[in-house]
Amino acid sequence: MSVDTSLPVLSPKDFASDQEIRWCPRCGDYSILAQMKKVLPTLGIPKEKFVFVSGIGCSSRFPYYMDTYGMHSIHGRAPAVATGVKLANPDLQVWVITGDGDSLSIGGNHFMHVLRRNVDVKVILFNNQIYGLTKGQYSPTSPTGTKTKSTPFGSVDRPLNPLSVAIGARATFAARSVDVDIKHLCNVLERAANHKGTAFVEVYQDCNVFNSGAFAFASKKGEKEENVIYLEHGKPLIFGKDRDKGIRLNSHDQPEVVELGKGVTEDDLLFHDEKSEDMNLAFLLASMRYPEMPEPMGVFRCVEHPTYNEAVYDQVKSATERNGEGDLEALFNTGDTWTV
Amino acid sequence: MATTDVSGANGKISEQLDAVVIRFCGDSGDGMQLAGTQFTNVSAVFGNDVSTLPDFPAEIRAPAGTLGGVSGFQICFSSSDIYTPGDEVDTLVAMNPAALKTNVADLKRGGTLIVNEDAFEKSNLSKAGYESNPLDDEESLAAYQVQKVPMTSLTRDAVAELGLSPREAERCKNFFAMGLVYWLYQRDATPTEEWVKSKFAKKPELVEANLKALHAGYNFGITTEAMTVHYRVDPAELPPGKYRKVTGNEAIAFGFVTAATLAGKKLFYGGYPITPASDILHELSKLKNFNVVTFQAEDEIAAITSVVGASYAGDLAITASSGPGIALKGEGMGLGAIMELPMVIVDVQRGGPSTGLPTKTEQSDLYMCMFGRNGDCPLPLVAPASPADCFHMAQEAMRIAVEFMTPVMLLSDGYIANGAEPWQIPEMSSLKPIKVSHENRQKDGEQFMPYLRDEKKARPWVVPGTPGCEHRVGGLEKSDVTGNVDYSPQNHQYMTTLRANKIAGIADFIPEQEVEGPESGDLLVISWGGTYGAVRTAVKHSIKEGLSVAHAHLRYLNPFPKNLGDVIKNYKKVLIPELNTGQLRMIIRGTYLADAVGLNKVQGKPFLISEVKQKIREVIEDK
Ligand SMILES: Cc1ncc(C[n+]2csc(CCOP(=O)(O)OP(=O)(O)O)c2C)c(N)n1
Ligand code: SF4
């Protein structure tokens, strides 16, 4: 195998487009954009092979700000657009940028199907638990009781948990990170980029205009250590400023917080296995929600399955091997013909 | 014009006819579509011109024997060229009372009525709402030559020795009916026999049973004393060449595969099943070795947006649906329009609104296709005239899409989609190439301009992966040349006009409108889509009868051919027959200020030639 050494060395700057960024000052989207620009040059993929497809929402302006190929499509439909891009041209690395309203309200259908098909695209869901672009209505991830312009008395909907939905659709890669957790986010994005199949990443994103601080529990230094748990494959679930707490399964196989020492050792804890084919562990992790439990951050699930795009092309290939390359004349002359 | 001679087996009389219309009808489980299709094949192979009209119930399996479950297949075959499956039926095969009840009104006086006598028992009669057996009532059927044939029991006897279950044995009765009709019209059954052998290759007992039933039916015709005449329809004088039979949906699939092959491109089809468009997906799914990728999406929105994605990524991309599905695709089409990407959207129209008449034909989506997107969003619209014409118009649609960088709509309808006619297999050398050019210049330091335009006002098509041409597109209004987002009032006005002018400019590149009949006169009949055959025939007959009338059939609906306004001015009156309440009429009136009158039918059925003829006379004589 020869290694292509001719690839130009790229830097984050090479991925910045000349368009003025129009997000509100201090919007969490800036950080996600910055981390993306950091990660892409490390992947060894030529710049022209990236395509960013988004729906509609504040976050969906993202492709305009990247100097790659990109499409700002319509509300909720980016996964379907991306499926078309990837099927037409499997050489491309295709990213889907979407918001919680975009992907889980109007686009719930496409979101589910891109995951269950395992199309080789990377879906980054910017979850700010609010509709930003339309100026602050509650979203399908807003907690019950959220007061907004459309719910002055508090919302009565029960929220969706994006990771549970993703795992339910048998996502082969599912992860979570936080906008300001720079290193962690870079790492998760990089792992998503390298995953073969649909990679789903939920990013807690602060909409400081309409839903400021919704994820402070997971982003504030000094507090987050007590509220989140960083997942590492093969390692026990330990958290806390002093790494003195862990997660254990109780007698009903439900997760519970325990303190290490006092008779509880690391071996008693739940160990993370992102490669488990069985989805129970991933579901269980997704069910851990603040404030009852520390919320897991990192890769919940990462398994290898054939991708949809590969399967489609395998069929094209085997049909061609079986029937020979398509011949129009032969096609037209199949069945009963007659000559006048 | 019939000539008579005595010939054939048992000295029966053989009469020669020019054209015959046969309809097979029965319960949806009776295999009537199969009987009709096979009869069409043997007639086509024999050299007749053929035209067919299948008629399905909306329910896959309505309760057996009920009026709602009747399935029919009509075929006209002729020794001269024909354009429709015919107005009146010469021979009606009715497999049960419900089929008789729903179809007998279309049988011409003196026509042959062949019924499966066995099926006229109590429970079937009551399901069909007959109080007594119509076969016992000489009077009600007195106008027809009635042939009561116990098909079920004769079929059972014919296959008795094969040891099939009674149900399996009775299933073959459609082949018995076919055999009898093959005798009646002196058809050579060989193509059907071959078909049976290959279709049931893995079940030799079924091959034998069906062939036995077929031959039993044929022999019944020879021996029965009840049938004394049989008929001959000579081959038609079609232009010399090699032919096969195609349905409209097949021809659309062939047309797109041809366009992609000629362009040296991959064909991408994103679709969601819906009657009567599904067969396009089915046909293309078989053709993977032509470098065709088919994607059965989760819904119509995903279908059109996957097509947008595939087109952006460089494929020749198409989708097909019917009314309700096209309604869902509107937003995606608008995206394709503002991003100026090539793609073709096929609407196989059916009766609406909503789910409407899902298995019946109509032309009532014209407004939706012309206007059914938000914003000022004109798209080119083309409409094939007949099943075989779909092959050509699919290629035309793709050519326009690629040359002008725009979504294009192709309007078919249920009548064209399911109907069949002979198609002259084209010489490969006669196929017009489709040229695709992808921008790939790596300009040193110079920025790529995604909305720079050529002489047709088309912007460049770049395949992602091309170095140096990275660019972003999207649904927000953009400025010309750079493609940057720009909401300024002047820019929106400018871009709206530019996009409209680009579509209008296509008129310079499509054929001028032709007219059949005198170049000026009392009446111009304008039609579009699947009503072509009935209108064409009606105008021809009217001219023969001395009326001053001509016919303009439109295959390009947006933009209209450049000369259409001038053509209209050459006639005193304009008549526009449509299977809707007057959609083209409104557009023609709005565009040309022509005082057109309409003939409008919304019954889920195509026009009869006689209806159009009568209206032509009325309009002309009402001077
Ligand atoms: C068909 C359609 N319906 C509604 C809208 C209006 N709309 C635009 S963005 C949006 C919600 C965006 O919320 P989210 O996806 O959470 O993204 P955010 O703006 O918070 O990043 C809505 C309802 C639209 N553009 N298109
Ligand atoms: S409204 Fe919220 S999500 Fe949108 S740009 Fe402003 S801060 Fe960001």
JSON list of N, CA and C and ligand atoms in Angstrom, two decimals, chain A residues 23 27 29 55-61 74-77 98-106 125-135 137 139-141 205 207, chain B residues 331, ligand 1:
[
{"chain": "A", "resi": 23, "resn": "TRP", "atom": "N", "xyz": [-24.18, 34.44, 14.35]},
{"chain": "A", "resi": 23, "resn": "TRP", "atom": "CA", "xyz": [-24.77, 33.96, 15.60]},
{"chain": "A", "resi": 23, "resn": "TRP", "atom": "C", "xyz": [-24.67, 35.04, 16.67]},
{"chain": "A", "resi": 27, "resn": "CYS", "atom": "N", "xyz": [-22.92, 32.68, 21.76]},
{"chain": "A", "resi": 27, "resn": "CYS", "atom": "CA", "xyz": [-23.70, 31.47, 21.44]},
{"chain": "A", "resi": 27, "resn": "CYS", "atom": "C", "xyz": [-22.76, 30.27, 21.47]},
{"chain": "A", "resi": 29, "resn": "ASP", "atom": "N", "xyz": [-22.74, 27.86, 19.65]},
{"chain": "A", "resi": 29, "resn": "ASP", "atom": "CA", "xyz": [-22.41, 27.38, 18.30]},
{"chain": "A", "resi": 29, "resn": "ASP", "atom": "C", "xyz": [-20.97, 27.73, 17.91]},
{"chain": "A", "resi": 55, "resn": "GLY", "atom": "N", "xyz": [-30.09, 21.47, 8.21]},
{"chain": "A", "resi": 55, "resn": "GLY", "atom": "CA", "xyz": [-31.51, 21.76, 8.02]},
{"chain": "A", "resi": 55, "resn": "GLY", "atom": "C", "xyz": [-31.73, 23.25, 8.16]},
{"chain": "A", "resi": 56, "resn": "ILE", "atom": "N", "xyz": [-32.68, 23.61, 9.04]},
{"chain": "A", "resi": 56, "resn": "ILE", "atom": "CA", "xyz": [-32.94, 25.04, 9.29]},
{"chain": "A", "resi": 56, "resn": "ILE", "atom": "C", "xyz": [-32.96, 25.26, 10.79]},
{"chain": "A", "resi": 57, "resn": "GLY", "atom": "N", "xyz": [-32.41, 26.36, 11.21]},
{"chain": "A", "resi": 57, "resn": "GLY", "atom": "CA", "xyz": [-32.29, 26.71, 12.61]},
{"chain": "A", "resi": 57, "resn": "GLY", "atom": "C", "xyz": [-31.01, 27.52, 12.74]},
{"chain": "A", "resi": 58, "resn": "CYS", "atom": "N", "xyz": [-30.76, 28.08, 13.93]},
{"chain": "A", "resi": 58, "resn": "CYS", "atom": "CA", "xyz": [-29.51, 28.83, 14.10]},
{"chain": "A", "resi": 58, "resn": "CYS", "atom": "C", "xyz": [-28.32, 27.94, 13.76]},
{"chain": "A", "resi": 59, "resn": "SER", "atom": "N", "xyz": [-28.31, 26.75, 14.38]},
{"chain": "A", "resi": 59, "resn": "SER", "atom": "CA", "xyz": [-27.17, 25.86, 14.19]},
{"chain": "A", "resi": 59, "resn": "SER", "atom": "C", "xyz": [-26.98, 25.50, 12.72]},
{"chain": "A", "resi": 60, "resn": "SER", "atom": "N", "xyz": [-28.06, 25.45, 11.99]},
{"chain": "A", "resi": 60, "resn": "SER", "atom": "CA", "xyz": [-27.99, 24.99, 10.61]},
{"chain": "A", "resi": 60, "resn": "SER", "atom": "C", "xyz": [-27.34, 26.01, 9.67]},
{"chain": "A", "resi": 61, "resn": "ARG", "atom": "N", "xyz": [-27.01, 27.21, 10.19]},
{"chain": "A", "resi": 61, "resn": "ARG", "atom": "CA", "xyz": [-26.21, 28.13, 9.37]},
{"chain": "A", "resi": 61, "resn": "ARG", "atom": "C", "xyz": [-24.76, 27.67, 9.25]},
{"chain": "A", "resi": 74, "resn": "ILE", "atom": "N", "xyz": [-33.51, 22.25, 3.99]},
{"chain": "A", "resi": 74, "resn": "ILE", "atom": "CA", "xyz": [-34.80, 22.68, 4.53]},
{"chain": "A", "resi": 74, "resn": "ILE", "atom": "C", "xyz": [-35.01, 22.02, 5.89]},
{"chain": "A", "resi": 75, "resn": "HIS", "atom": "N", "xyz": [-36.00, 22.54, 6.59]},
{"chain": "A", "resi": 75, "resn": "HIS", "atom": "CA", "xyz": [-36.19, 22.21, 8.00]},
{"chain": "A", "resi": 75, "resn": "HIS", "atom": "C", "xyz": [-36.40, 20.71, 8.20]},
{"chain": "A", "resi": 76, "resn": "GLY", "atom": "N", "xyz": [-35.49, 20.08, 8.90]},
{"chain": "A", "resi": 76, "resn": "GLY", "atom": "CA", "xyz": [-35.65, 18.69, 9.30]},
{"chain": "A", "resi": 76, "resn": "GLY", "atom": "C", "xyz": [-35.15, 17.65, 8.33]},
{"chain": "A", "resi": 77, "resn": "ARG", "atom": "N", "xyz": [-34.83, 18.05, 7.12]},
{"chain": "A", "resi": 77, "resn": "ARG", "atom": "CA", "xyz": [-34.60, 17.04, 6.07]},
{"chain": "A", "resi": 77, "resn": "ARG", "atom": "C", "xyz": [-33.13, 16.75, 5.78]},
{"chain": "A", "resi": 98, "resn": "THR", "atom": "N", "xyz": [-27.53, 19.72, 12.76]},
{"chain": "A", "resi": 98, "resn": "THR", "atom": "CA", "xyz": [-28.96, 19.85, 13.02]},
{"chain": "A", "resi": 98, "resn": "THR", "atom": "C", "xyz": [-29.20, 20.34, 14.44]},
{"chain": "A", "resi": 99, "resn": "GLY", "atom": "N", "xyz": [-30.39, 20.91, 14.68]},
{"chain": "A", "resi": 99, "resn": "GLY", "atom": "CA", "xyz": [-30.78, 21.33, 16.02]},
{"chain": "A", "resi": 99, "resn": "GLY", "atom": "C", "xyz": [-31.78, 20.35, 16.61]},
{"chain": "A", "resi": 100, "resn": "ASP", "atom": "N", "xyz": [-32.16, 20.59, 17.86]},
{"chain": "A", "resi": 100, "resn": "ASP", "atom": "CA", "xyz": [-33.10, 19.66, 18.51]},
{"chain": "A", "resi": 100, "resn": "ASP", "atom": "C", "xyz": [-34.48, 19.75, 17.89]},
{"chain": "A", "resi": 101, "resn": "GLY", "atom": "N", "xyz": [-34.90, 20.97, 17.51]},
{"chain": "A", "resi": 101, "resn": "GLY", "atom": "CA", "xyz": [-36.19, 21.10, 16.83]},
{"chain": "A", "resi": 101, "resn": "GLY", "atom": "C", "xyz": [-36.11, 20.50, 15.44]},
{"chain": "A", "resi": 102, "resn": "ASP", "atom": "N", "xyz": [-35.05, 20.84, 14.76]},
{"chain": "A", "resi": 102, "resn": "ASP", "atom": "CA", "xyz": [-34.83, 20.39, 13.38]},
{"chain": "A", "resi": 102, "resn": "ASP", "atom": "C", "xyz": [-34.85, 18.86, 13.27]},
{"chain": "A", "resi": 103, "resn": "SER", "atom": "N", "xyz": [-34.12, 18.22, 14.15]},
{"chain": "A", "resi": 103, "resn": "SER", "atom": "CA", "xyz": [-33.97, 16.77, 13.98]},
{"chain": "A", "resi": 103, "resn": "SER", "atom": "C", "xyz": [-35.04, 15.97, 14.69]},
{"chain": "A", "resi": 104, "resn": "LEU", "atom": "N", "xyz": [-35.60, 16.51, 15.77]},
{"chain": "A", "resi": 104, "resn": "LEU", "atom": "CA", "xyz": [-36.51, 15.66, 16.55]},
{"chain": "A", "resi": 104, "resn": "LEU", "atom": "C", "xyz": [-37.98, 16.04, 16.38]},
{"chain": "A", "resi": 105, "resn": "SER", "atom": "N", "xyz": [-38.26, 17.29, 15.98]},
{"chain": "A", "resi": 105, "resn": "SER", "atom": "CA", "xyz": [-39.66, 17.65, 15.70]},
{"chain": "A", "resi": 105, "resn": "SER", "atom": "C", "xyz": [-39.95, 17.32, 14.26]},
{"chain": "A", "resi": 106, "resn": "ILE", "atom": "N", "xyz": [-39.66, 18.29, 13.41]},
{"chain": "A", "resi": 106, "resn": "ILE", "atom": "CA", "xyz": [-40.05, 18.15, 12.00]},
{"chain": "A", "resi": 106, "resn": "ILE", "atom": "C", "xyz": [-39.29, 17.03, 11.31]},
{"chain": "A", "resi": 125, "resn": "LEU", "atom": "N", "xyz": [-25.98, 16.88, 16.54]},
{"chain": "A", "resi": 125, "resn": "LEU", "atom": "CA", "xyz": [-27.21, 17.53, 16.98]},
{"chain": "A", "resi": 125, "resn": "LEU", "atom": "C", "xyz": [-26.87, 18.58, 18.04]},
{"chain": "A", "resi": 126, "resn": "PHE", "atom": "N", "xyz": [-27.10, 19.85, 17.70]},
{"chain": "A", "resi": 126, "resn": "PHE", "atom": "CA", "xyz": [-26.85, 20.93, 18.66]},
{"chain": "A", "resi": 126, "resn": "PHE", "atom": "C", "xyz": [-28.10, 21.04, 19.52]},
{"chain": "A", "resi": 127, "resn": "ASN", "atom": "N", "xyz": [-28.01, 20.54, 20.73]},
{"chain": "A", "resi": 127, "resn": "ASN", "atom": "CA", "xyz": [-29.20, 20.53, 21.59]},
{"chain": "A", "resi": 127, "resn": "ASN", "atom": "C", "xyz": [-29.15, 21.72, 22.55]},
{"chain": "A", "resi": 128, "resn": "ASN", "atom": "N", "xyz": [-30.02, 22.70, 22.30]},
{"chain": "A", "resi": 128, "resn": "ASN", "atom": "CA", "xyz": [-30.11, 23.83, 23.24]},
{"chain": "A", "resi": 128, "resn": "ASN", "atom": "C", "xyz": [-31.47, 23.86, 23.94]},
{"chain": "A", "resi": 129, "resn": "GLN", "atom": "N", "xyz": [-32.22, 22.79, 23.76]},
{"chain": "A", "resi": 129, "resn": "GLN", "atom": "CA", "xyz": [-33.54, 22.65, 24.41]},
{"chain": "A", "resi": 129, "resn": "GLN", "atom": "C", "xyz": [-34.46, 23.83, 24.13]},
{"chain": "A", "resi": 130, "resn": "ILE", "atom": "N", "xyz": [-34.32, 24.42, 22.96]},
{"chain": "A", "resi": 130, "resn": "ILE", "atom": "CA", "xyz": [-35.16, 25.57, 22.62]},
{"chain": "A", "resi": 130, "resn": "ILE", "atom": "C", "xyz": [-35.12, 25.77, 21.10]},
{"chain": "A", "resi": 131, "resn": "TYR", "atom": "N", "xyz": [-36.13, 26.46, 20.57]},
{"chain": "A", "resi": 131, "resn": "TYR", "atom": "CA", "xyz": [-36.05, 26.90, 19.17]},
{"chain": "A", "resi": 131, "resn": "TYR", "atom": "C", "xyz": [-35.38, 28.27, 19.18]},
{"chain": "A", "resi": 132, "resn": "GLY", "atom": "N", "xyz": [-34.16, 28.34, 18.67]},
{"chain": "A", "resi": 132, "resn": "GLY", "atom": "CA", "xyz": [-33.45, 29.61, 18.66]},
{"chain": "A", "resi": 132, "resn": "GLY", "atom": "C", "xyz": [-33.92, 30.51, 17.53]},
{"chain": "A", "resi": 133, "resn": "LEU", "atom": "N", "xyz": [-33.86, 30.00, 16.32]},
{"chain": "A", "resi": 133, "resn": "LEU", "atom": "CA", "xyz": [-34.08, 30.86, 15.16]},
{"chain": "A", "resi": 133, "resn": "LEU", "atom": "C", "xyz": [-35.47, 31.51, 15.16]},
{"chain": "A", "resi": 134, "resn": "THR", "atom": "N", "xyz": [-36.47, 30.77, 15.64]},
{"chain": "A", "resi": 134, "resn": "THR", "atom": "CA", "xyz": [-37.82, 31.33, 15.66]},
{"chain": "A", "resi": 134, "resn": "THR", "atom": "C", "xyz": [-38.10, 32.07, 16.97]},
{"chain": "A", "resi": 135, "resn": "LYS", "atom": "N", "xyz": [-37.05, 32.35, 17.70]},
{"chain": "A", "resi": 135, "resn": "LYS", "atom": "CA", "xyz": [-37.07, 33.24, 18.87]},
{"chain": "A", "resi": 135, "resn": "LYS", "atom": "C", "xyz": [-37.71, 32.65, 20.10]},
{"chain": "A", "resi": 137, "resn": "GLN", "atom": "N", "xyz": [-39.31, 29.35, 21.21]},
{"chain": "A", "resi": 137, "resn": "GLN", "atom": "CA", "xyz": [-40.38, 28.45, 21.64]},
{"chain": "A", "resi": 137, "resn": "GLN", "atom": "C", "xyz": [-39.74, 27.19, 22.23]},
{"chain": "A", "resi": 139, "resn": "SER", "atom": "N", "xyz": [-38.87, 23.24, 22.77]},
{"chain": "A", "resi": 139, "resn": "SER", "atom": "CA", "xyz": [-38.54, 22.24, 21.74]},
{"chain": "A", "resi": 139, "resn": "SER", "atom": "C", "xyz": [-38.85, 20.85, 22.29]},
{"chain": "A", "resi": 140, "resn": "PRO", "atom": "N", "xyz": [-38.71, 19.81, 21.46]},
{"chain": "A", "resi": 140, "resn": "PRO", "atom": "CA", "xyz": [-39.01, 18.45, 21.95]},
{"chain": "A", "resi": 140, "resn": "PRO", "atom": "C", "xyz": [-38.04, 17.98, 23.01]},
{"chain": "A", "resi": 141, "resn": "THR", "atom": "N", "xyz": [-36.97, 18.71, 23.27]},
{"chain": "A", "resi": 141, "resn": "THR", "atom": "CA", "xyz": [-36.09, 18.29, 24.36]},
{"chain": "A", "resi": 141, "resn": "THR", "atom": "C", "xyz": [-36.26, 19.17, 25.59]},
{"chain": "A", "resi": 205, "resn": "GLN", "atom": "N", "xyz": [-25.62, 22.60, 23.87]},
{"chain": "A", "resi": 205, "resn": "GLN", "atom": "CA", "xyz": [-25.21, 23.90, 23.33]},
{"chain": "A", "resi": 205, "resn": "GLN", "atom": "C", "xyz": [-25.99, 24.99, 24.02]},
{"chain": "A", "resi": 207, "resn": "CYS", "atom": "N", "xyz": [-27.83, 28.27, 24.31]},
{"chain": "A", "resi": 207, "resn": "CYS", "atom": "CA", "xyz": [-28.46, 29.40, 23.62]},
{"chain": "A", "resi": 207, "resn": "CYS", "atom": "C", "xyz": [-28.60, 30.47, 24.69]},
{"chain": "B", "resi": 331, "resn": "GLU", "atom": "N", "xyz": [-41.81, 21.64, -0.96]},
{"chain": "B", "resi": 331, "resn": "GLU", "atom": "CA", "xyz": [-40.74, 22.42, -0.34]},
{"chain": "B", "resi": 331, "resn": "GLU", "atom": "C", "xyz": [-39.37, 22.01, -0.89]},
{"chain": "C", "resi": 1, "resn": "LIG", "atom": "C1", "xyz": [-41.27, 23.90, 7.15]},
{"chain": "C", "resi": 1, "resn": "LIG", "atom": "C2", "xyz": [-40.80, 24.86, 8.17]},
{"chain": "C", "resi": 1, "resn": "LIG", "atom": "N1", "xyz": [-41.48, 25.02, 9.30]},
{"chain": "C", "resi": 1, "resn": "LIG", "atom": "C3", "xyz": [-41.06, 25.91, 10.23]},
{"chain": "C", "resi": 1, "resn": "LIG", "atom": "C4", "xyz": [-39.94, 26.63, 10.02]},
{"chain": "C", "resi": 1, "resn": "LIG", "atom": "C5", "xyz": [-39.52, 27.62, 11.07]},
{"chain": "C", "resi": 1, "resn": "LIG", "atom": "N2", "xyz": [-38.34, 27.18, 11.85]},
{"chain": "C", "resi": 1, "resn": "LIG", "atom": "C6", "xyz": [-37.11, 27.50, 11.49]},
{"chain": "C", "resi": 1, "resn": "LIG", "atom": "S1", "xyz": [-35.94, 26.95, 12.53]},
{"chain": "C", "resi": 1, "resn": "LIG", "atom": "C7", "xyz": [-37.10, 26.30, 13.57]},
{"chain": "C", "resi": 1, "resn": "LIG", "atom": "C8", "xyz": [-36.72, 25.62, 14.85]},
{"chain": "C", "resi": 1, "resn": "LIG", "atom": "C9", "xyz": [-35.28, 25.59, 15.07]},
{"chain": "C", "resi": 1, "resn": "LIG", "atom": "O1", "xyz": [-34.97, 25.03, 16.27]},
{"chain": "C", "resi": 1, "resn": "LIG", "atom": "P1", "xyz": [-33.74, 24.10, 16.45]},
{"chain": "C", "resi": 1, "resn": "LIG", "atom": "O2", "xyz": [-33.75, 23.03, 15.43]},
{"chain": "C", "resi": 1, "resn": "LIG", "atom": "O3", "xyz": [-33.71, 23.65, 17.85]},
{"chain": "C", "resi": 1, "resn": "LIG", "atom": "O4", "xyz": [-32.47, 25.01, 16.06]},
{"chain": "C", "resi": 1, "resn": "LIG", "atom": "P2", "xyz": [-31.82, 26.26, 16.75]},
{"chain": "C", "resi": 1, "resn": "LIG", "atom": "O5", "xyz": [-32.33, 27.45, 16.05]},
{"chain": "C", "resi": 1, "resn": "LIG", "atom": "O6", "xyz": [-32.20, 26.23, 18.19]},
{"chain": "C", "resi": 1, "resn": "LIG", "atom": "O7", "xyz": [-30.36, 26.05, 16.52]},
{"chain": "C", "resi": 1, "resn": "LIG", "atom": "C10", "xyz": [-38.38, 26.50, 13.04]},
{"chain": "C", "resi": 1, "resn": "LIG", "atom": "C11", "xyz": [-39.61, 26.06, 13.71]},
{"chain": "C", "resi": 1, "resn": "LIG", "atom": "C12", "xyz": [-39.25, 26.45, 8.81]},
{"chain": "C", "resi": 1, "resn": "LIG", "atom": "N3", "xyz": [-38.13, 27.11, 8.51]},
{"chain": "C", "resi": 1, "resn": "LIG", "atom": "N4", "xyz": [-39.68, 25.56, 7.92]}
]
